[in-house]
Coordinates of C-alpha atoms in Angstrom, one line a residue:
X1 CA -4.9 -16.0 -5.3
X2 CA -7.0 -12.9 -5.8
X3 CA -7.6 -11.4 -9.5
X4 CA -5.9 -7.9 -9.5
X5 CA -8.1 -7.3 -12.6
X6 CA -11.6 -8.0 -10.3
X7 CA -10.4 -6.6 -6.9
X8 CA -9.9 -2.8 -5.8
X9 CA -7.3 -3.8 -3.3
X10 CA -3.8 -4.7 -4.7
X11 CA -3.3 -8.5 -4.2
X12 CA 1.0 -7.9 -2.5
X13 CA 2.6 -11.3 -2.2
X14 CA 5.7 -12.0 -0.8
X15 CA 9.0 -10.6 -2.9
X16 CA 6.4 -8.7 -5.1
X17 CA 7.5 -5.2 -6.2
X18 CA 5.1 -2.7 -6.9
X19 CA 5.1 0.9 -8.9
X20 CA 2.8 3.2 -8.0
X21 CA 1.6 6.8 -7.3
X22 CA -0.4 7.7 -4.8
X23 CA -3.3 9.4 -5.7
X24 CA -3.9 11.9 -2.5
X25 CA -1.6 14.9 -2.7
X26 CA -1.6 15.2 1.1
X27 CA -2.9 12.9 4.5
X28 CA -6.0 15.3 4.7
X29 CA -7.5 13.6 1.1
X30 CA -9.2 11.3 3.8
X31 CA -11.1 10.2 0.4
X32 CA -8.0 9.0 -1.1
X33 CA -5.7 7.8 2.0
X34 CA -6.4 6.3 5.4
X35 CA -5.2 5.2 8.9
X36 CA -6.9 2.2 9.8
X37 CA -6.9 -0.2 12.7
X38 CA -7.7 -3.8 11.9
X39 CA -8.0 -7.0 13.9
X40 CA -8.3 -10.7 12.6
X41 CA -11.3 -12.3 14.0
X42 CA -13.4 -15.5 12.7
X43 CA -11.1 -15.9 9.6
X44 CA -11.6 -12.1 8.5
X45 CA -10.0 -8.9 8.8
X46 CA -12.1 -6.0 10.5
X47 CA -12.1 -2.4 11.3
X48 CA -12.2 -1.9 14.9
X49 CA -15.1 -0.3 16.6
X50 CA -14.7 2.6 18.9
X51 CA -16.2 0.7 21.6
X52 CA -14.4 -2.6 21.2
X53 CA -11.3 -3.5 23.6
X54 CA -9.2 -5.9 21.4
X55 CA -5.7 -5.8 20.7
X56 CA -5.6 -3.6 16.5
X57 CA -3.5 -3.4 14.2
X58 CA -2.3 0.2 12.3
X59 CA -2.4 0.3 8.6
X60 CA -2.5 2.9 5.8
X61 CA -4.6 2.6 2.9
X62 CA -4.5 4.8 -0.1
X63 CA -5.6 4.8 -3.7
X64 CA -3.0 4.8 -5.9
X65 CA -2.2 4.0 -9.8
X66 CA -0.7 1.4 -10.1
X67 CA 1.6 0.8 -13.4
X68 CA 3.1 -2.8 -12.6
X69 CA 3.6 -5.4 -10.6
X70 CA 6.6 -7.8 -10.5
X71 CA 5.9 -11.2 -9.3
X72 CA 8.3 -14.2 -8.5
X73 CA 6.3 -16.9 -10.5
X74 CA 4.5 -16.2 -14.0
X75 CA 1.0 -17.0 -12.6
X76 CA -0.4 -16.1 -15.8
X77 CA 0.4 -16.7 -19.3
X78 CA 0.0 -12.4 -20.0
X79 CA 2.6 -11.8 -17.9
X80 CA 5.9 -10.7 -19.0
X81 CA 9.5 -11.9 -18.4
X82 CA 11.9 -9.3 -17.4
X83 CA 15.6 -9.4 -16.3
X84 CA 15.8 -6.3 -13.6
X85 CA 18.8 -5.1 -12.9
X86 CA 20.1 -7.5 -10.4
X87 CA 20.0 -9.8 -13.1
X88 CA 17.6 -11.2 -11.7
X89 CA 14.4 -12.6 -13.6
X90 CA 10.8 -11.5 -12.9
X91 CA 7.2 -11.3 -14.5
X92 CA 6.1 -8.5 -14.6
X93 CA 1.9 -8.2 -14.6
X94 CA 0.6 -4.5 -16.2
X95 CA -1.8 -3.4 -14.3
X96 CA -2.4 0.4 -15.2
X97 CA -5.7 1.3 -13.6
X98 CA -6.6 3.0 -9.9
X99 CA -6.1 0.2 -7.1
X100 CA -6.5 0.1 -3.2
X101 CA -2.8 -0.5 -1.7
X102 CA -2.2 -1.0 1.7
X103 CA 0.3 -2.0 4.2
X104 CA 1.2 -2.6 8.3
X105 CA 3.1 0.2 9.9
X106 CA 5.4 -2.2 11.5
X107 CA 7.2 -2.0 14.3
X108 CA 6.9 0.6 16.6
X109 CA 10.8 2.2 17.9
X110 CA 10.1 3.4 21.1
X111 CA 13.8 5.8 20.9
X112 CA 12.6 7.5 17.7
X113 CA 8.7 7.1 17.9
X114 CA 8.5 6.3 14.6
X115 CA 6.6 2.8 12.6
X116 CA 9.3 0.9 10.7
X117 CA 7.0 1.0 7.3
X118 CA 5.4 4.5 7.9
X119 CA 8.6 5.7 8.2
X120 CA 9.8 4.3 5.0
X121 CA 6.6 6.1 2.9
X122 CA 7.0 9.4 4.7
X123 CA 10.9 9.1 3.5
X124 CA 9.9 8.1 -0.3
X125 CA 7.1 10.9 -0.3
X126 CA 9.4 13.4 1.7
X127 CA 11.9 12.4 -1.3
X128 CA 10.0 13.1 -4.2
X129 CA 8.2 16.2 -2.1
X130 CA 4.6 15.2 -2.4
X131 CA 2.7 12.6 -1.5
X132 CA 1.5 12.1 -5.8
X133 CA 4.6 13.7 -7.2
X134 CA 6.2 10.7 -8.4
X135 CA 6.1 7.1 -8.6
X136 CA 7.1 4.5 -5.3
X137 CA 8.3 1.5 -5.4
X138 CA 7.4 -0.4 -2.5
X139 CA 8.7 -4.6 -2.3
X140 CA 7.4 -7.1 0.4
X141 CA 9.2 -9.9 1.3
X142 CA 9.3 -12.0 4.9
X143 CA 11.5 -10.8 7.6
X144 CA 12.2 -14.0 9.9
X145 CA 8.6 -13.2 12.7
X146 CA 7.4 -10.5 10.7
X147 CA 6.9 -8.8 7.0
X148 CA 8.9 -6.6 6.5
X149 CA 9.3 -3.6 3.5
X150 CA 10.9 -1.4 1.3
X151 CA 9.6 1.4 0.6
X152 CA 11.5 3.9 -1.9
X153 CA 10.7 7.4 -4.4
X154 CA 12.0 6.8 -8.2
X155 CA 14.6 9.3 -8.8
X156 CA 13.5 12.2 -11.4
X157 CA 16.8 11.2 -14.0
X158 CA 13.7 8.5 -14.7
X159 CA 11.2 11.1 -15.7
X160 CA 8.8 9.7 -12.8
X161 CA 7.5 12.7 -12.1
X162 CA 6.5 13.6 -15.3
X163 CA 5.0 10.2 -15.6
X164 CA 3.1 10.8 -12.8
X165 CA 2.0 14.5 -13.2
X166 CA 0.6 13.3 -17.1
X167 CA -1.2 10.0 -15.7
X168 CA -2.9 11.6 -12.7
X169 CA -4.1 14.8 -14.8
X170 CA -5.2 12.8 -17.5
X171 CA -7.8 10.7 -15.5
X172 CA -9.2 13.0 -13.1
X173 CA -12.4 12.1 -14.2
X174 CA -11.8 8.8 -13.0
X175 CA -10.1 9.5 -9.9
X176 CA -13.2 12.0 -8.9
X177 CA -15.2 8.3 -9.1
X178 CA -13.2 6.5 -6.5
X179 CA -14.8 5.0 -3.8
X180 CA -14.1 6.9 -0.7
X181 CA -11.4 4.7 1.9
X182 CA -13.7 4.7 4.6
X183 CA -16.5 3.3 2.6
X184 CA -15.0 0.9 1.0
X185 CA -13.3 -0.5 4.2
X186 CA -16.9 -0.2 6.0
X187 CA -18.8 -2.3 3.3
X188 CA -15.7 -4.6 3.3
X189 CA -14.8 -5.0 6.9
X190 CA -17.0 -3.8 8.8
X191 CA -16.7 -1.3 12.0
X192 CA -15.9 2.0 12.8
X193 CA -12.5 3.4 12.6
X194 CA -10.7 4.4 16.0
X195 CA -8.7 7.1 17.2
X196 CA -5.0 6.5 16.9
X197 CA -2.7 5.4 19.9
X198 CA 0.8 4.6 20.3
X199 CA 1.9 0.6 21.0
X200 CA 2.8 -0.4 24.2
X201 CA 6.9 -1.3 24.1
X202 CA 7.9 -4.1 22.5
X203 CA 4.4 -4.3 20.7
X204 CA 4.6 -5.5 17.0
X205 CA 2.0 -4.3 14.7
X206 CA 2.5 -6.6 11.6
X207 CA -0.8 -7.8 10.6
X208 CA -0.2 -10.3 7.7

């Protein structure tokens, strides 16, 4: 399994649940959040090139800090046992530092034109009005042919947006340092990214 201490991109397993804030304020910080088509091809993942006629895959990519990371199985002697409140017990790894999270947009619903997951961000940010205004919780787990999510915004009775206000202004010097998206998915995947294009009907864009 990849080391979420060596890697910029958040390591998501299944029935992981992850806390977060997103650090873009808005989808025109291309620097900080993406749209990216990606195809599998010779046991990789690539960015498609503009050129290229093969079947993509949407995504969105976004630097965010990340605060914690629940996790099925203690993989690692750090992390912590917690009981959440489903009574259900976790480990909970700390991760605290800038990582690159991203997701599938899921299925595509040709009545509402909308992505299954996309939908589910747009909600959680529309909720705590602002893309970095608060903190997201966002769990993976399988969904019979595909992987599905949930994707919710932390209600302020938990002071999350306070939380997230005080982290993000306190390492601005950091976030100025990021990587840019783009980059970092170019020296990583390789390709150029492609205009965006609705799915045919009845076309799943699950990617992993």
């Amino acid at each position: 399994m990849p080391d979420n201490e060596t890697y910029k991109n958040l390591f998501i397993k299944s029935n992981d649940i992850v806390y977060f804030t997103p650090v873009a304020s808005s989808l025109y910080e291309k620097e900080y959040i993406e749209e990216l088509e990606m195809y599998y091809l010779d046991g990789r993942y690539r960015l498609k090139l503009e050129d290229e006629d093969v079947s993509a895959r949407k995504r969105l990519a976004m630097w965010a800090y990340v605060y914690f990371v629940y996790h099925d199985n203690r993989d690692n002697d750090e992390w912590i046992e917690k009981e959440l409140d489903s009574k259900k017990k976790m480990f909970r790894e700390n991760i605290e530092d800038f990582k690159i999270i991203d997701f599938p947009y899921g299925q595509w619903d040709k009545e509402t034109r909308v992505y299954s997951n996309r939908q589910k961000f747009d909600s959680a940010c529309e909720y705590n009005r602002g893309l970095n205004k608060s903190i997201i919780k966002l769990r993976k787990y399988p969904d019979g042919q595909y992987t599905n999510y949930s994707i919710s915004g932390l209600a302020n009775e938990d002071n999350s947006q306070s939380v997230a206000s005080d982290i993000l202004d306190s390492k601005r010097d950091e976030i100025q340092n990021l990587q840019p998206l783009m980059e970092h998915y170019l020296e990583k995947n390789g390709g150029k990214k492609q205009e965006d294009t609705p799915p045919k009907d009845g076309e799943s864009f699950e990617l992993f």
